[in-house]
CSV table of C-alpha atoms in Angstrom, one decimal:
chain,number,residue,atom,x,y,z
A,222,MET,CA,-62.3,140.0,-83.9
A,223,HIS,CA,-65.7,141.6,-84.9
A,224,GLN,CA,-63.9,143.6,-87.6
A,225,ALA,CA,-62.2,140.5,-89.0
A,226,ARG,CA,-65.6,138.7,-89.3
A,227,TRP,CA,-67.2,141.6,-91.1
A,228,THR,CA,-64.3,141.8,-93.5
A,229,ALA,CA,-64.5,138.1,-94.3
A,230,GLN,CA,-68.3,138.2,-94.7
A,231,HIS,CA,-68.1,141.4,-96.8
A,232,THR,CA,-65.5,139.8,-99.1
A,233,GLN,CA,-67.8,136.7,-99.5
A,234,ASP,CA,-70.8,139.0,-100.3
A,235,VAL,CA,-68.9,141.1,-102.8
A,236,ALA,CA,-67.3,138.2,-104.7
A,237,PRO,CA,-70.6,137.0,-106.4
A,238,HIS,CA,-71.4,140.6,-107.4
A,239,ARG,CA,-68.0,140.9,-109.1
A,240,VAL,CA,-68.5,137.5,-110.9
A,241,THR,CA,-71.9,138.6,-112.2
A,242,LYS,CA,-70.7,142.0,-113.4
A,243,LYS,CA,-67.8,140.2,-115.3
A,244,LEU,CA,-70.2,137.6,-116.7
A,245,THR,CA,-72.7,140.3,-117.8
A,246,LEU,CA,-69.9,142.3,-119.4
A,247,VAL,CA,-68.4,139.3,-121.2
A,248,ILE,CA,-71.8,138.2,-122.6
A,249,SER,CA,-72.8,141.7,-123.6
A,250,LEU,CA,-69.5,142.2,-125.4
A,251,LEU,CA,-69.7,138.9,-127.2
A,252,THR,CA,-73.3,139.5,-128.2
A,253,ALA,CA,-72.4,143.0,-129.5
A,254,LEU,CA,-69.3,141.8,-131.3
A,255,THR,CA,-70.7,138.7,-132.9
A,256,GLY,CA,-74.1,139.8,-134.0
A,257,CYS,CA,-74.5,143.5,-134.6
A,258,SER,CA,-73.1,143.8,-138.1
A,259,SER,CA,-75.5,143.8,-141.0
A,260,ASP,CA,-75.2,144.8,-144.6
A,261,GLY,CA,-78.6,146.4,-144.4
A,262,SER,CA,-80.3,144.1,-146.8
A,263,SER,CA,-83.9,143.3,-146.4
A,264,GLU,CA,-83.1,139.6,-146.0
A,265,ASP,CA,-81.5,140.4,-142.6
A,266,ASN,CA,-84.7,142.0,-141.4
A,267,ALA,CA,-87.1,139.3,-142.6
A,268,THR,CA,-88.9,137.6,-139.9
A,269,THR,CA,-90.2,134.0,-140.1
A,270,PRO,CA,-92.2,132.1,-137.6
A,271,PRO,CA,-90.5,129.7,-135.2
A,272,PRO,CA,-90.5,126.1,-136.2
A,273,ALA,CA,-93.6,124.1,-135.4
A,274,SER,CA,-93.5,122.4,-132.1
A,275,ASP,CA,-93.5,119.0,-133.8
A,276,GLU,CA,-90.3,120.0,-135.6
A,277,ALA,CA,-88.7,121.1,-132.4
A,278,VAL,CA,-89.5,117.9,-130.6
A,279,ASN,CA,-88.4,115.6,-133.5
A,280,ALA,CA,-85.1,117.4,-134.1
A,281,THR,CA,-82.0,115.2,-133.7
A,282,SER,CA,-79.8,118.1,-132.6
A,283,GLY,CA,-79.7,119.6,-129.1
A,284,ALA,CA,-81.5,122.7,-128.1
A,285,LEU,CA,-80.9,125.9,-126.2
A,286,GLU,CA,-84.0,127.3,-124.6
A,287,LEU,CA,-84.5,131.1,-124.5
A,288,ALA,CA,-86.9,133.5,-122.9
A,289,VAL,CA,-87.0,137.3,-122.7
A,290,SER,CA,-87.6,138.1,-119.1
A,291,GLN,CA,-87.3,140.9,-116.5
A,292,THR,CA,-85.4,141.4,-113.3
A,293,CYS,CA,-87.7,141.2,-110.3
A,294,SER,CA,-87.8,141.9,-106.6
A,295,PRO,CA,-87.1,139.0,-104.2
A,296,GLY,CA,-90.3,137.4,-103.1
A,297,SER,CA,-92.4,139.3,-105.6
A,298,ASP,CA,-93.4,136.2,-107.6
A,299,PRO,CA,-92.9,132.5,-107.1
A,300,HIS,CA,-91.0,132.4,-110.4
A,301,CYS,CA,-88.6,135.2,-109.3
A,302,ILE,CA,-85.3,133.3,-108.7
A,303,PRO,CA,-81.8,134.6,-107.6
A,304,TYR,CA,-79.2,134.6,-110.3
A,305,TYR,CA,-76.0,135.9,-108.9
A,306,ASP,CA,-76.4,139.6,-107.8
A,307,GLU,CA,-80.0,140.0,-109.1
A,308,HIS,CA,-83.3,138.2,-109.3
A,309,ILE,CA,-84.9,137.3,-112.6
A,310,LEU,CA,-88.4,136.1,-113.5
A,311,VAL,CA,-88.2,132.6,-114.9
A,312,ILE,CA,-91.5,131.3,-116.2
A,313,PRO,CA,-91.2,127.8,-117.7
A,314,THR,CA,-93.8,128.4,-120.4
A,315,ALA,CA,-92.0,131.5,-121.7
A,316,PHE,CA,-89.1,129.5,-123.1
A,317,GLU,CA,-88.7,128.8,-126.7
A,318,ARG,CA,-86.4,126.2,-128.3
A,319,ALA,CA,-83.5,127.3,-130.5
A,320,GLY,CA,-82.1,124.4,-132.4
A,321,VAL,CA,-78.3,123.7,-132.1
A,322,GLU,CA,-76.2,122.0,-134.7
A,323,SER,CA,-73.2,121.8,-132.4
A,324,ALA,CA,-71.6,123.2,-129.3
A,325,SER,CA,-68.0,123.2,-128.1
A,326,GLY,CA,-66.1,124.4,-125.1
A,327,ASP,CA,-63.0,126.3,-124.5
A,328,PRO,CA,-61.5,125.3,-121.1
A,329,SER,CA,-58.8,127.9,-121.5
A,330,ALA,CA,-61.2,130.8,-121.4
A,331,GLY,CA,-60.1,131.9,-118.0
A,332,GLU,CA,-62.3,132.4,-115.0
A,333,PHE,CA,-65.5,131.3,-116.9
A,334,ASP,CA,-66.0,128.3,-119.2
A,335,MET,CA,-66.8,129.7,-122.6
A,336,ILE,CA,-68.9,127.7,-125.0
A,337,THR,CA,-69.4,128.3,-128.7
A,338,VAL,CA,-72.9,127.4,-130.0
A,339,GLN,CA,-73.6,126.8,-133.7
A,340,LEU,CA,-77.3,127.3,-134.3
A,341,ASP,CA,-79.4,125.6,-137.0
A,342,SER,CA,-81.3,128.0,-139.3
A,343,ALA,CA,-84.5,128.0,-137.2
A,344,GLY,CA,-82.5,128.5,-134.0
A,345,ALA,CA,-80.7,131.5,-135.5
A,346,GLU,CA,-84.0,133.0,-136.3
A,347,VAL,CA,-85.3,132.5,-132.8
A,348,VAL,CA,-82.1,134.0,-131.3
A,349,GLN,CA,-82.3,137.0,-133.7
A,350,ARG,CA,-86.0,137.6,-132.8
A,351,MET,CA,-85.4,137.2,-129.1
A,352,THR,CA,-82.4,139.5,-128.9
A,353,ALA,CA,-84.4,142.2,-130.8
A,354,GLU,CA,-87.2,141.7,-128.3
A,355,ALA,CA,-84.8,142.0,-125.3
A,356,LEU,CA,-83.4,145.2,-126.8
A,357,GLN,CA,-86.9,146.7,-126.8
A,358,GLY,CA,-87.5,145.5,-123.2
A,359,GLY,CA,-85.3,148.2,-121.6
A,360,ASP,CA,-82.8,148.0,-118.8
A,361,ARG,CA,-84.6,145.4,-116.8
A,362,ALA,CA,-84.9,143.0,-119.7
A,363,ARG,CA,-82.7,139.9,-119.8
A,364,LEU,CA,-82.2,137.1,-122.3
A,365,VAL,CA,-82.4,134.0,-120.2
A,366,MET,CA,-80.8,130.9,-121.6
A,367,LYS,CA,-81.2,127.4,-120.2
A,368,VAL,CA,-80.2,123.9,-121.1
A,369,GLY,CA,-82.5,121.3,-119.6
A,370,ASP,CA,-83.4,122.7,-116.2
A,371,THR,CA,-80.1,124.7,-115.8
A,372,VAL,CA,-80.2,128.4,-116.4
A,373,ILE,CA,-76.8,129.1,-118.0
A,374,SER,CA,-77.2,132.9,-118.6
A,375,ALA,CA,-79.4,135.9,-117.9
A,376,ALA,CA,-77.7,138.6,-119.9
A,377,ARG,CA,-78.5,142.2,-120.8
A,378,VAL,CA,-78.6,142.3,-124.6
A,379,ARG,CA,-76.6,145.1,-126.2
A,380,GLY,CA,-77.3,144.2,-129.9
A,381,GLU,CA,-79.4,142.0,-132.1
A,382,LEU,CA,-77.6,138.8,-132.9
A,383,ARG,CA,-77.7,138.2,-136.7
A,384,THR,CA,-75.4,135.2,-137.1
A,385,ASP,CA,-75.8,131.5,-136.7
A,386,HIS,CA,-73.2,131.2,-133.9
A,387,MET,CA,-72.7,132.7,-130.6
A,388,GLN,CA,-70.4,132.4,-127.6
A,389,VAL,CA,-71.8,132.2,-124.1
A,390,ALA,CA,-69.8,132.6,-120.9
A,391,LEU,CA,-71.0,130.0,-118.4
A,392,PRO,CA,-71.0,130.8,-114.7
A,393,PRO,CA,-68.1,129.3,-112.7
A,394,ASP,CA,-70.3,126.6,-111.1
A,395,ALA,CA,-72.0,125.4,-114.3
A,396,PRO,CA,-71.7,121.7,-115.3
A,397,THR,CA,-70.0,122.5,-118.6
A,398,GLU,CA,-69.6,118.9,-119.8
A,399,ASP,CA,-73.3,118.1,-119.1
A,400,ILE,CA,-74.4,121.4,-120.9
A,401,LEU,CA,-72.3,120.5,-124.0
A,402,GLU,CA,-73.6,117.0,-124.0
A,403,ASN,CA,-77.2,118.3,-123.9
A,404,LEU,CA,-76.6,120.9,-126.6
A,405,ASN,CA,-75.0,118.4,-128.9
A,406,GLY,CA,-78.1,116.2,-128.8
A,407,PRO,CA,-78.6,112.5,-128.9
A,408,GLY,CA,-76.8,111.8,-132.2
A,409,GLU,CA,-73.4,113.0,-131.2
């Protein structure tokens, strides 16, 4: 009887760990496959400042919020939150808006809902800069993405994203329809 309880509990404890490993792998692969190519031109490496806050607030499209963060030890900081099998530091003021032109879902993506996000030009610049920053942050760095108050991803970045679209694997319990509605903004 005691062995049966341990096995059931062990299975429940291991399942979220497997989900996180799969989620991290999917996001890492998608980031590496969609954004690492470059023709080496200086235009790809040009940096421009993010849009002014007035532009971000007045935009009619939706927004994805991004922050480069670090993993943390449970209880080490009030902003250290559990996210699947690790804890990440989520400081609300660290997030920056990346404008979205459109977002769509793929319900047949398997275990996770997969969404495709088409960024506006300013949003693409924010994502490129943040993925570069996360790459420089080391093994503990995570690119945290949220929509509204919902953290939808905390991924290790394997390559700088240099395109205006990306795919994000959502966690199994994510409210996909609400996320898509928020990303598509008020006009759609």
